[in-house]
Coordinates of C-alpha atoms and ligand atoms in Angstrom, one line a residue:
M1 CA 151.2 79.0 220.9
S2 CA 148.3 79.8 223.2
A3 CA 146.5 76.9 224.8
K4 CA 143.2 77.6 223.1
D5 CA 144.7 77.7 219.7
N6 CA 146.3 74.3 220.3
A7 CA 142.9 73.0 221.5
L8 CA 141.3 73.8 218.2
Q9 CA 141.3 70.7 216.0
F10 CA 140.6 70.7 212.3
S11 CA 140.1 67.8 209.9
I12 CA 138.4 66.7 206.7
K13 CA 135.3 64.6 206.7
T14 CA 134.2 62.2 204.0
G15 CA 130.7 60.8 203.8
S16 CA 127.3 62.0 202.8
P17 CA 126.1 65.0 204.9
E18 CA 123.0 63.3 206.4
S19 CA 125.2 60.5 207.8
L20 CA 127.8 62.7 209.5
R21 CA 127.4 62.5 213.2
C22 CA 128.2 65.8 214.9
D23 CA 126.8 68.6 217.0
C24 CA 126.1 70.9 214.1
I25 CA 126.4 70.7 210.3
V26 CA 126.6 73.9 208.4
A27 CA 125.2 74.2 204.9
G28 CA 124.9 77.1 202.4
V29 CA 121.6 78.6 201.0
F30 CA 121.7 81.0 198.1
D31 CA 119.5 83.9 197.4
H32 CA 115.9 83.1 196.8
R33 CA 116.1 79.9 198.9
K34 CA 118.3 78.1 196.4
L35 CA 120.0 75.1 198.2
S36 CA 123.7 74.2 198.0
A37 CA 124.5 70.6 197.2
S38 CA 124.9 69.6 200.8
A39 CA 121.7 71.5 201.8
R40 CA 119.8 69.7 199.1
I41 CA 121.0 66.3 200.4
L42 CA 120.0 67.2 204.0
D43 CA 116.7 68.5 202.8
K44 CA 115.9 65.2 200.9
A45 CA 117.0 63.1 203.9
S46 CA 114.8 65.0 206.3
G47 CA 111.8 64.8 204.0
G48 CA 111.8 68.4 202.9
L49 CA 112.0 70.0 206.3
I50 CA 114.7 72.5 205.2
S51 CA 112.7 73.7 202.2
N52 CA 109.7 74.0 204.5
A53 CA 111.5 76.2 206.9
L54 CA 112.8 78.4 204.1
K55 CA 109.3 78.6 202.5
S56 CA 107.9 79.7 205.9
G57 CA 110.0 82.8 205.3
D58 CA 112.4 82.3 208.2
M59 CA 115.4 82.7 205.9
D60 CA 115.9 83.6 202.2
G61 CA 119.6 83.0 201.6
R62 CA 120.5 86.6 201.9
S63 CA 124.2 87.0 202.6
G64 CA 125.0 87.0 206.3
S65 CA 121.7 85.5 207.5
T66 CA 121.6 82.2 209.4
L67 CA 119.0 79.8 210.6
L68 CA 119.4 77.1 213.2
L69 CA 117.3 73.9 213.0
R70 CA 117.4 71.1 215.6
D71 CA 116.7 67.4 215.6
L72 CA 115.8 66.9 212.0
P73 CA 114.6 63.3 211.3
D74 CA 117.1 61.0 209.6
I75 CA 120.0 63.4 209.9
A76 CA 122.9 62.3 212.1
A77 CA 123.8 65.8 213.1
S78 CA 122.0 67.2 216.2
R79 CA 121.7 70.7 214.5
V80 CA 121.7 72.1 211.0
L81 CA 122.9 75.6 210.6
L82 CA 121.8 77.2 207.3
V83 CA 124.0 80.1 206.2
G84 CA 122.9 82.7 203.6
M85 CA 125.4 83.0 200.8
G86 CA 123.7 85.7 198.6
K87 CA 123.5 85.2 194.8
Q88 CA 125.0 82.0 193.6
E89 CA 126.4 83.5 190.3
D90 CA 128.5 86.1 192.0
L91 CA 129.7 84.4 195.2
S92 CA 132.8 86.6 195.9
E93 CA 135.8 86.0 198.0
K94 CA 134.5 88.6 200.5
S95 CA 131.0 87.1 200.8
Y96 CA 132.5 83.6 201.2
R97 CA 134.8 84.7 204.0
D98 CA 132.0 86.7 205.7
A99 CA 129.7 83.7 205.5
I100 CA 132.3 81.3 207.1
A101 CA 132.9 83.9 209.9
A102 CA 129.1 84.3 210.5
A103 CA 128.6 80.5 210.5
V104 CA 131.4 79.8 213.0
K105 CA 130.2 82.6 215.3
A106 CA 126.7 81.2 215.2
V107 CA 127.8 77.7 215.9
S108 CA 130.0 78.8 218.8
N109 CA 127.0 80.5 220.4
T110 CA 125.3 77.1 220.7
A111 CA 126.5 74.3 223.0
S112 CA 128.1 72.5 220.1
T113 CA 131.7 71.2 220.7
N114 CA 132.2 70.1 217.1
A115 CA 130.9 71.0 213.7
V116 CA 131.0 69.9 210.1
I117 CA 131.2 72.9 207.7
T118 CA 130.3 72.1 204.1
L119 CA 130.7 75.6 202.8
N120 CA 134.1 74.8 201.4
E121 CA 132.3 72.7 198.7
L122 CA 131.0 76.0 197.1
K123 CA 132.4 77.6 194.0
V124 CA 133.9 80.9 194.8
G125 CA 134.8 83.0 191.7
K126 CA 137.6 81.3 189.8
R127 CA 139.1 79.8 193.0
H128 CA 139.9 76.1 193.2
S129 CA 138.7 73.8 196.0
G130 CA 142.1 74.0 197.8
W131 CA 141.6 77.7 198.1
T132 CA 138.1 77.5 199.6
T133 CA 139.3 75.0 202.2
A134 CA 142.4 77.0 203.1
Q135 CA 140.4 80.2 203.5
A136 CA 137.8 78.3 205.6
A137 CA 140.5 77.3 208.0
I138 CA 142.0 80.8 208.1
V139 CA 138.7 82.5 208.7
T140 CA 137.6 80.0 211.3
G141 CA 140.9 80.5 213.2
E142 CA 140.4 84.2 213.0
A143 CA 136.7 84.0 214.2
L144 CA 137.4 81.8 217.2
Y145 CA 140.5 83.7 218.3
R146 CA 140.3 85.2 221.8
F147 CA 142.9 87.1 223.8
D148 CA 142.0 86.9 227.4
R149 CA 145.3 86.1 229.2
M150 CA 145.3 89.6 230.7
K151 CA 141.8 89.1 232.2
S152 CA 141.7 87.9 235.8
K153 CA 139.2 85.2 234.7
Q154 CA 139.7 83.5 231.4
E155 CA 136.4 83.3 229.5
G156 CA 137.7 81.1 226.8
Q157 CA 135.6 80.7 223.7
I158 CA 132.0 81.8 223.6
G159 CA 130.9 78.2 223.6
K160 CA 133.0 75.1 223.7
L161 CA 133.5 74.6 220.0
N162 CA 136.9 73.1 219.4
R163 CA 136.6 70.5 216.6
I164 CA 135.9 71.8 213.1
N165 CA 135.6 69.5 210.1
F166 CA 135.4 70.6 206.5
I167 CA 133.8 68.5 203.8
A168 CA 136.1 66.5 201.5
T169 CA 136.8 68.0 198.1
D170 CA 139.6 67.4 195.5
A171 CA 142.2 69.6 197.1
A172 CA 140.7 70.0 200.6
A173 CA 143.5 68.1 202.4
K174 CA 146.3 70.3 200.9
G175 CA 144.3 73.4 201.4
L176 CA 143.6 72.6 205.0
K177 CA 147.3 71.9 205.8
Q178 CA 148.3 75.3 204.4
G179 CA 145.4 77.2 205.8
L180 CA 146.0 75.7 209.2
A181 CA 149.7 76.6 209.2
I182 CA 148.7 80.2 208.3
A183 CA 146.1 80.3 211.0
H184 CA 148.6 79.1 213.6
G185 CA 151.1 81.7 212.4
M186 CA 148.4 84.4 212.6
T187 CA 147.5 83.4 216.2
L188 CA 151.1 83.8 217.3
A189 CA 151.4 87.2 215.6
R190 CA 148.1 88.3 217.2
D191 CA 149.1 87.1 220.7
L192 CA 152.4 88.9 220.4
G193 CA 150.7 92.1 219.1
N194 CA 147.9 92.0 221.8
T195 CA 150.4 91.5 224.7
P196 CA 150.9 94.9 226.2
S197 CA 154.3 96.6 226.1
N198 CA 155.0 96.2 229.8
V199 CA 155.0 92.4 229.1
C200 CA 156.0 92.2 225.5
T201 CA 159.4 93.8 225.6
P202 CA 162.4 93.2 223.2
T203 CA 163.7 90.6 225.7
Y204 CA 160.2 88.9 225.7
L205 CA 160.3 88.7 221.9
G206 CA 163.8 87.3 222.0
K207 CA 162.6 84.6 224.3
K208 CA 159.6 83.8 222.1
A209 CA 162.0 83.5 219.1
K210 CA 164.2 81.1 221.0
E211 CA 161.1 79.0 221.9
L212 CA 160.1 78.8 218.3
A213 CA 163.6 77.8 217.3
K214 CA 163.5 75.0 219.7
T215 CA 160.2 73.7 218.6
Y216 CA 160.9 73.8 214.9
G217 CA 164.7 73.4 214.7
F218 CA 165.5 76.9 213.5
K219 CA 168.9 78.4 214.2
C220 CA 168.4 81.5 216.4
K221 CA 170.6 84.3 217.6
V222 CA 169.5 87.2 219.8
M223 CA 172.0 90.0 219.7
D224 CA 172.2 92.5 222.6
K225 CA 173.3 96.1 222.7
A226 CA 177.0 95.2 222.8
A227 CA 176.8 92.9 219.8
C228 CA 174.9 95.6 217.8
E229 CA 177.5 98.2 218.8
K230 CA 180.2 95.9 217.4
L231 CA 178.3 95.8 214.1
G232 CA 178.1 99.5 214.0
M233 CA 174.3 99.7 214.2
G234 CA 174.4 103.4 215.2
S235 CA 171.0 104.2 213.9
F236 CA 169.1 101.3 215.6
L237 CA 170.9 101.9 218.9
S238 CA 170.2 105.7 218.8
V239 CA 166.5 104.9 219.1
A240 CA 167.0 102.2 221.7
K241 CA 169.0 104.5 224.1
G242 CA 165.9 106.4 225.1
S243 CA 164.6 103.4 227.0
D244 CA 166.0 101.4 229.9
K245 CA 164.7 98.2 228.4
P246 CA 167.6 96.6 226.6
P247 CA 167.3 96.4 222.8
M248 CA 167.4 93.0 221.1
F249 CA 168.2 92.1 217.5
I250 CA 166.6 88.7 216.7
E251 CA 168.0 86.5 213.9
L252 CA 166.2 83.3 212.9
H253 CA 167.3 80.8 210.2
H254 CA 165.1 78.1 208.6
N255 CA 167.4 76.0 206.5
G256 CA 164.9 73.9 204.6
G257 CA 166.5 74.4 201.2
K258 CA 169.8 73.2 199.7
K259 CA 173.0 74.4 201.3
G260 CA 174.1 77.5 199.3
D261 CA 170.6 78.3 198.1
K262 CA 170.2 82.0 198.5
P263 CA 167.7 82.8 201.3
V264 CA 164.6 85.0 201.4
V265 CA 165.1 87.4 204.2
L266 CA 162.1 88.8 206.1
V267 CA 162.7 91.9 208.2
G268 CA 160.2 93.1 210.7
K269 CA 160.0 96.4 212.7
A270 CA 159.5 95.6 216.4
I271 CA 159.1 98.8 218.4
T272 CA 157.5 97.3 221.4
F273 CA 156.1 100.8 222.3
D274 CA 156.3 104.0 220.2
A275 CA 155.7 107.1 222.3
G276 CA 157.4 109.1 219.6
G277 CA 160.5 109.9 221.7
I278 CA 161.3 113.6 222.3
S279 CA 158.9 114.4 219.4
L280 CA 156.3 113.0 221.7
K281 CA 153.0 111.7 220.2
P282 CA 149.7 113.3 221.3
P283 CA 148.0 111.2 224.0
G284 CA 144.9 110.3 221.9
D285 CA 145.5 106.8 220.6
M286 CA 149.0 106.4 222.0
D287 CA 147.9 103.2 223.8
E288 CA 147.8 101.6 220.3
M289 CA 151.5 102.0 219.8
N290 CA 152.1 98.7 221.5
Y291 CA 151.2 97.3 218.1
D292 CA 154.2 99.0 216.7
M293 CA 156.0 95.6 216.9
S294 CA 153.6 94.0 214.5
G295 CA 156.1 93.7 211.7
G296 CA 158.4 91.7 213.9
G297 CA 155.4 89.7 215.3
A298 CA 154.5 88.8 211.7
V299 CA 158.0 87.5 211.0
L300 CA 157.8 85.2 214.1
G301 CA 154.2 84.2 213.0
A302 CA 155.4 83.4 209.5
F303 CA 158.3 81.3 211.0
R304 CA 155.8 79.3 213.0
A305 CA 154.0 78.5 209.7
I306 CA 157.3 77.8 207.8
G307 CA 158.3 75.4 210.6
E308 CA 155.0 73.6 210.6
L309 CA 155.0 73.2 206.8
G310 CA 158.7 72.3 206.7
L311 CA 159.1 74.5 203.6
K312 CA 162.0 73.4 201.4
L313 CA 163.8 76.7 201.2
N314 CA 166.1 78.9 203.2
V315 CA 164.6 81.8 205.1
V316 CA 166.2 84.3 207.4
G317 CA 164.2 86.4 209.8
L318 CA 165.5 89.6 211.2
V319 CA 163.7 91.5 214.0
P320 CA 165.3 94.7 215.4
S321 CA 163.4 95.4 218.6
C322 CA 163.5 98.3 221.1
E323 CA 161.2 101.0 222.6
N324 CA 160.9 104.6 221.4
L325 CA 160.6 106.8 224.6
P326 CA 161.4 110.3 225.6
D327 CA 164.3 110.3 228.1
A328 CA 167.4 112.1 229.1
H329 CA 169.3 109.7 226.8
A330 CA 166.8 109.8 223.9
N331 CA 167.5 111.1 220.4
K332 CA 166.8 114.8 220.0
P333 CA 165.6 116.6 216.9
G334 CA 168.6 117.7 215.0
D335 CA 170.9 114.9 216.2
I336 CA 172.9 113.2 213.5
V337 CA 173.7 109.5 213.7
T338 CA 175.8 107.2 211.6
S339 CA 174.0 104.1 210.3
M340 CA 175.7 100.7 209.8
S341 CA 176.0 101.4 206.1
G342 CA 178.1 104.5 206.9
Q343 CA 175.5 106.9 205.7
T344 CA 174.7 109.7 208.1
I345 CA 171.1 110.6 209.1
E346 CA 169.8 113.9 210.5
I347 CA 167.0 113.0 212.9
L348 CA 164.5 115.9 212.4
N349 CA 161.7 114.0 214.0
T350 CA 162.4 111.3 216.6
D351 CA 158.9 109.8 215.9
A352 CA 160.1 108.6 212.5
E353 CA 162.0 105.8 214.4
G354 CA 160.9 102.8 212.4
R355 CA 163.1 103.6 209.4
L356 CA 166.0 104.2 211.8
I357 CA 165.9 100.7 213.2
L358 CA 165.1 99.1 209.8
C359 CA 167.9 100.7 207.9
D360 CA 170.5 98.9 210.0
A361 CA 168.7 95.6 209.7
L362 CA 168.6 96.1 205.9
T363 CA 172.3 96.7 205.8
Y364 CA 172.9 93.6 208.1
A365 CA 170.8 91.6 205.6
E366 CA 173.4 92.0 202.9
R367 CA 175.7 89.4 204.6
F368 CA 173.2 86.6 203.7
K369 CA 173.5 87.3 200.0
P370 CA 169.7 87.2 199.8
A371 CA 167.6 86.2 196.8
A372 CA 165.1 88.7 198.1
V373 CA 164.5 90.9 201.1
V374 CA 161.0 91.8 202.3
D375 CA 160.5 94.2 205.2
L376 CA 157.3 94.8 207.0
A377 CA 156.6 97.7 209.3
T378 CA 153.8 99.7 210.9
L379 CA 155.8 102.6 209.4
T380 CA 153.6 105.6 208.8
G381 CA 150.2 107.1 209.8
A382 CA 150.2 108.6 206.2
C383 CA 149.8 105.0 204.9
V384 CA 146.5 104.7 206.8
I385 CA 145.3 108.0 205.4
A386 CA 146.2 106.9 201.8
L387 CA 144.9 103.4 201.8
G388 CA 142.8 102.8 204.9
S389 CA 142.8 99.4 206.5
H390 CA 142.2 97.0 203.6
P391 CA 145.5 96.7 201.7
S392 CA 149.0 97.0 202.9
A393 CA 151.2 99.4 200.8
L394 CA 153.7 97.6 198.6
Y395 CA 156.9 99.2 197.4
A396 CA 159.7 97.4 195.5
N397 CA 162.9 98.0 193.6
D398 CA 162.3 94.8 191.5
E399 CA 159.2 94.3 189.3
K400 CA 159.3 90.5 189.5
L401 CA 159.4 90.5 193.2
A402 CA 156.5 93.0 193.3
Q403 CA 154.5 90.9 191.0
S404 CA 155.1 87.7 193.1
L405 CA 154.0 89.5 196.2
E406 CA 150.9 90.9 194.5
K407 CA 150.0 87.4 193.3
A408 CA 150.5 85.8 196.8
A409 CA 148.6 88.6 198.4
D410 CA 145.6 88.0 196.1
N411 CA 145.8 84.2 196.6
A412 CA 146.0 84.6 200.4
W413 CA 143.3 87.3 200.4
D414 CA 145.7 89.5 202.4
R415 CA 145.9 92.2 199.8
V416 CA 148.4 94.8 198.9
W417 CA 148.4 98.0 196.7
R418 CA 151.5 99.0 194.8
M419 CA 152.9 102.4 195.5
P420 CA 155.6 104.5 193.6
L421 CA 159.2 104.8 194.6
W422 CA 160.1 107.5 192.1
D423 CA 163.3 109.5 192.3
E424 CA 161.3 112.7 192.5
Y425 CA 160.2 111.8 196.0
Q426 CA 163.8 111.2 197.1
E427 CA 164.5 114.9 197.0
Q428 CA 162.2 115.4 200.0
L429 CA 164.8 113.6 202.2
K430 CA 167.6 116.2 201.5
S431 CA 169.6 117.5 204.4
N432 CA 172.3 120.1 204.2
L433 CA 174.2 118.7 207.3
A434 CA 174.0 114.9 206.9
D435 CA 173.6 112.5 204.0
M436 CA 169.8 112.5 204.5
A437 CA 167.0 113.6 206.8
N438 CA 164.8 111.0 208.5
I439 CA 161.6 112.7 207.4
G440 CA 160.3 114.1 204.0
G441 CA 157.5 116.4 205.1
R442 CA 153.8 115.7 205.2
A443 CA 153.2 115.1 201.5
G444 CA 153.5 111.4 200.5
G445 CA 154.6 110.4 204.0
S446 CA 154.4 106.6 203.4
I447 CA 156.3 107.0 200.1
T448 CA 159.1 109.1 201.5
A449 CA 159.5 106.6 204.3
A450 CA 159.9 103.9 201.7
C451 CA 162.4 106.0 199.8
F452 CA 164.4 106.4 202.9
L453 CA 164.6 102.6 203.3
S454 CA 165.4 102.1 199.6
R455 CA 168.8 103.8 200.2
F456 CA 169.8 100.9 202.4
A457 CA 168.5 98.2 200.1
K458 CA 170.4 99.0 196.9
N459 CA 172.4 95.7 196.8
Y460 CA 169.6 93.2 196.5
S461 CA 166.1 92.7 195.3
W462 CA 163.9 94.3 197.9
A463 CA 160.3 95.0 198.8
H464 CA 158.7 96.9 201.6
L465 CA 155.2 96.6 203.1
D466 CA 153.8 99.4 205.1
I467 CA 151.3 97.6 207.3
A468 CA 150.3 100.5 209.6
G469 CA 146.6 100.2 208.4
T470 CA 146.4 96.4 208.2
A471 CA 148.3 94.9 211.2
Y472 CA 145.8 95.9 213.8
R473 CA 142.3 97.3 214.3
S474 CA 141.9 100.6 216.2
G475 CA 139.3 101.7 218.7
R476 CA 138.9 101.9 222.4
D477 CA 137.2 98.5 222.9
K478 CA 137.8 97.1 219.4
K479 CA 141.5 97.3 219.1
G480 CA 143.3 94.1 218.4
S481 CA 146.0 92.5 216.2
T482 CA 144.8 91.1 212.9
G483 CA 147.8 88.7 212.3
R484 CA 148.4 90.3 208.9
P485 CA 150.5 90.0 206.8
V486 CA 151.3 86.5 207.9
P487 CA 148.9 85.0 205.2
L488 CA 150.7 86.9 202.5
L489 CA 154.2 86.0 203.7
V490 CA 153.5 82.3 204.0
Q491 CA 151.7 82.2 200.7
F492 CA 154.6 84.0 199.1
L493 CA 157.0 81.5 200.5
I494 CA 154.9 78.5 199.5
E495 CA 154.8 79.9 195.9
W496 CA 158.5 80.6 196.0
E497 CA 159.1 77.0 197.1
G498 CA 157.0 75.9 194.1
K499 CA 159.2 77.9 191.7
S500 CA 162.6 76.9 193.1
Ligands
LIG1 N1 154.6 103.8 214.4 C1 154.4 105.0 213.7 C2 153.4 104.9 212.5 C3 152.0 104.6 212.8 C4 151.1 105.7 213.1 C5 151.5 103.4 212.7 C6 149.8 105.4 213.3 C7 150.2 103.1 213.0 C8 149.3 104.2 213.3 C9 155.7 105.6 213.2 O1 156.8 105.3 214.0 C10 155.5 107.1 213.2 O2 155.4 107.6 214.3 N2 155.6 107.7 212.0 C11 155.4 109.1 211.9 C12 156.3 109.6 210.9 C13 156.4 111.1 210.8 C14 157.0 111.7 212.0 C15 157.2 111.4 209.6 C16 153.9 109.3 211.5 O3 153.4 108.6 210.7 O4 153.3 110.3 212.0
LIG2 MN1 157.0 106.7 215.6
LIG3 ZN1 156.7 103.6 215.1

């Protein structure tokens, strides 16, 4: 969506490495100066200058190291960047991705405007060549991403690198297409996440959804407060009424499948700012709560990728969006609201608002007779304490769906960790005044939040991803959206399309 992202061009290059005319060619070197296939060809063509440089001790192939050589004789590229890959026998997914990121950053620090990356020829664990190329595109997109629209002067990319080529392999073209769509979806999710809450409001998200719909031919409906009232979304609207920014409930439809094929429904939490409400959060990291719309942002990001790939299946996206602020109209601890399902909820803590907006969206999802519903939400701080920032927490009421998501997460390298949804935990949600309370105490906070949602997802196959630790990075000058779990969602849908 951003200009820069559109300016990045990716393609596949065929031909022998020494003959590829470009500003920089990137080749891998393994531990103890062992050359990759492309590096070997470049070395031979240049009369051994690469091995000489390695012998001199400038680089030994250790993972993460790089060495830039210029103007090598009989090599069409102006520069050769050698990238350390570590031990050849155990080139892991992580080292491979780290090496691509290091390479792209090193090239972008030169004056190169284009590059040929040959690293996708390498064997990574048990992965096939489509995987290595898809991941190369995803990681390159991630590494070159900048968000500077809020700066008075746009810096753009470090250098001017905007054309990336990967080397041809068996499945490179297919991998590139999928990787690129994922990268584009991540960029949209990151842009939305990084846009501050005074700009990225529920109305703004609604507008973005309509733009997406226009570009890719989705059906799109953005429901306002009155429409949600008519539907009886008492729980969602109770959160929204603490803010003067109007709530929006976004509904997107991609009808790529057969008419009557049951859709996959994606539901994303989009609290554009979470101050906690009357149960106000401490000021510490409150600024980061503009990322509390990341679930909804990921749904829009996934839709961009779905549209670009033209997936042959039916997908519905639901994004309930509002702010959670303290105000004279805001929910108060002890208030009891009636959800769209008819179940009543005692709001013991107004900061547990994500589940209050999701529960009505989950009830609304029933009308689409879904084959599966997957919701994503920056739902609990407890999830970050339990799992840190590497996996998203996965909950499901259906084993098969859980396994499909676990497989897609592994394939997309956007990993999840399965968590329990046992009945024992449900007891923590007891209320003597209403059907349930909206919090279950400190113990197992991510689990009891999922248990709460499960009560609204009884009529279909459902999974929930708590993405509080994975959707964005924290820190004063390091914070930023990661675009997760767009890779997982898109991979899951690609694999679903393959099965149906
Ligand atoms: N949006 C937060 C969860 C969150 C916290 C995400 C930190 C990322 C980082 C959510 O609405 C929330 O406030 N949850 C409460 C629930 C509690 C009151 C039961 C939490 O986790 O503290
Ligand atoms: Mn909250
Ligand atoms: Zn929240």
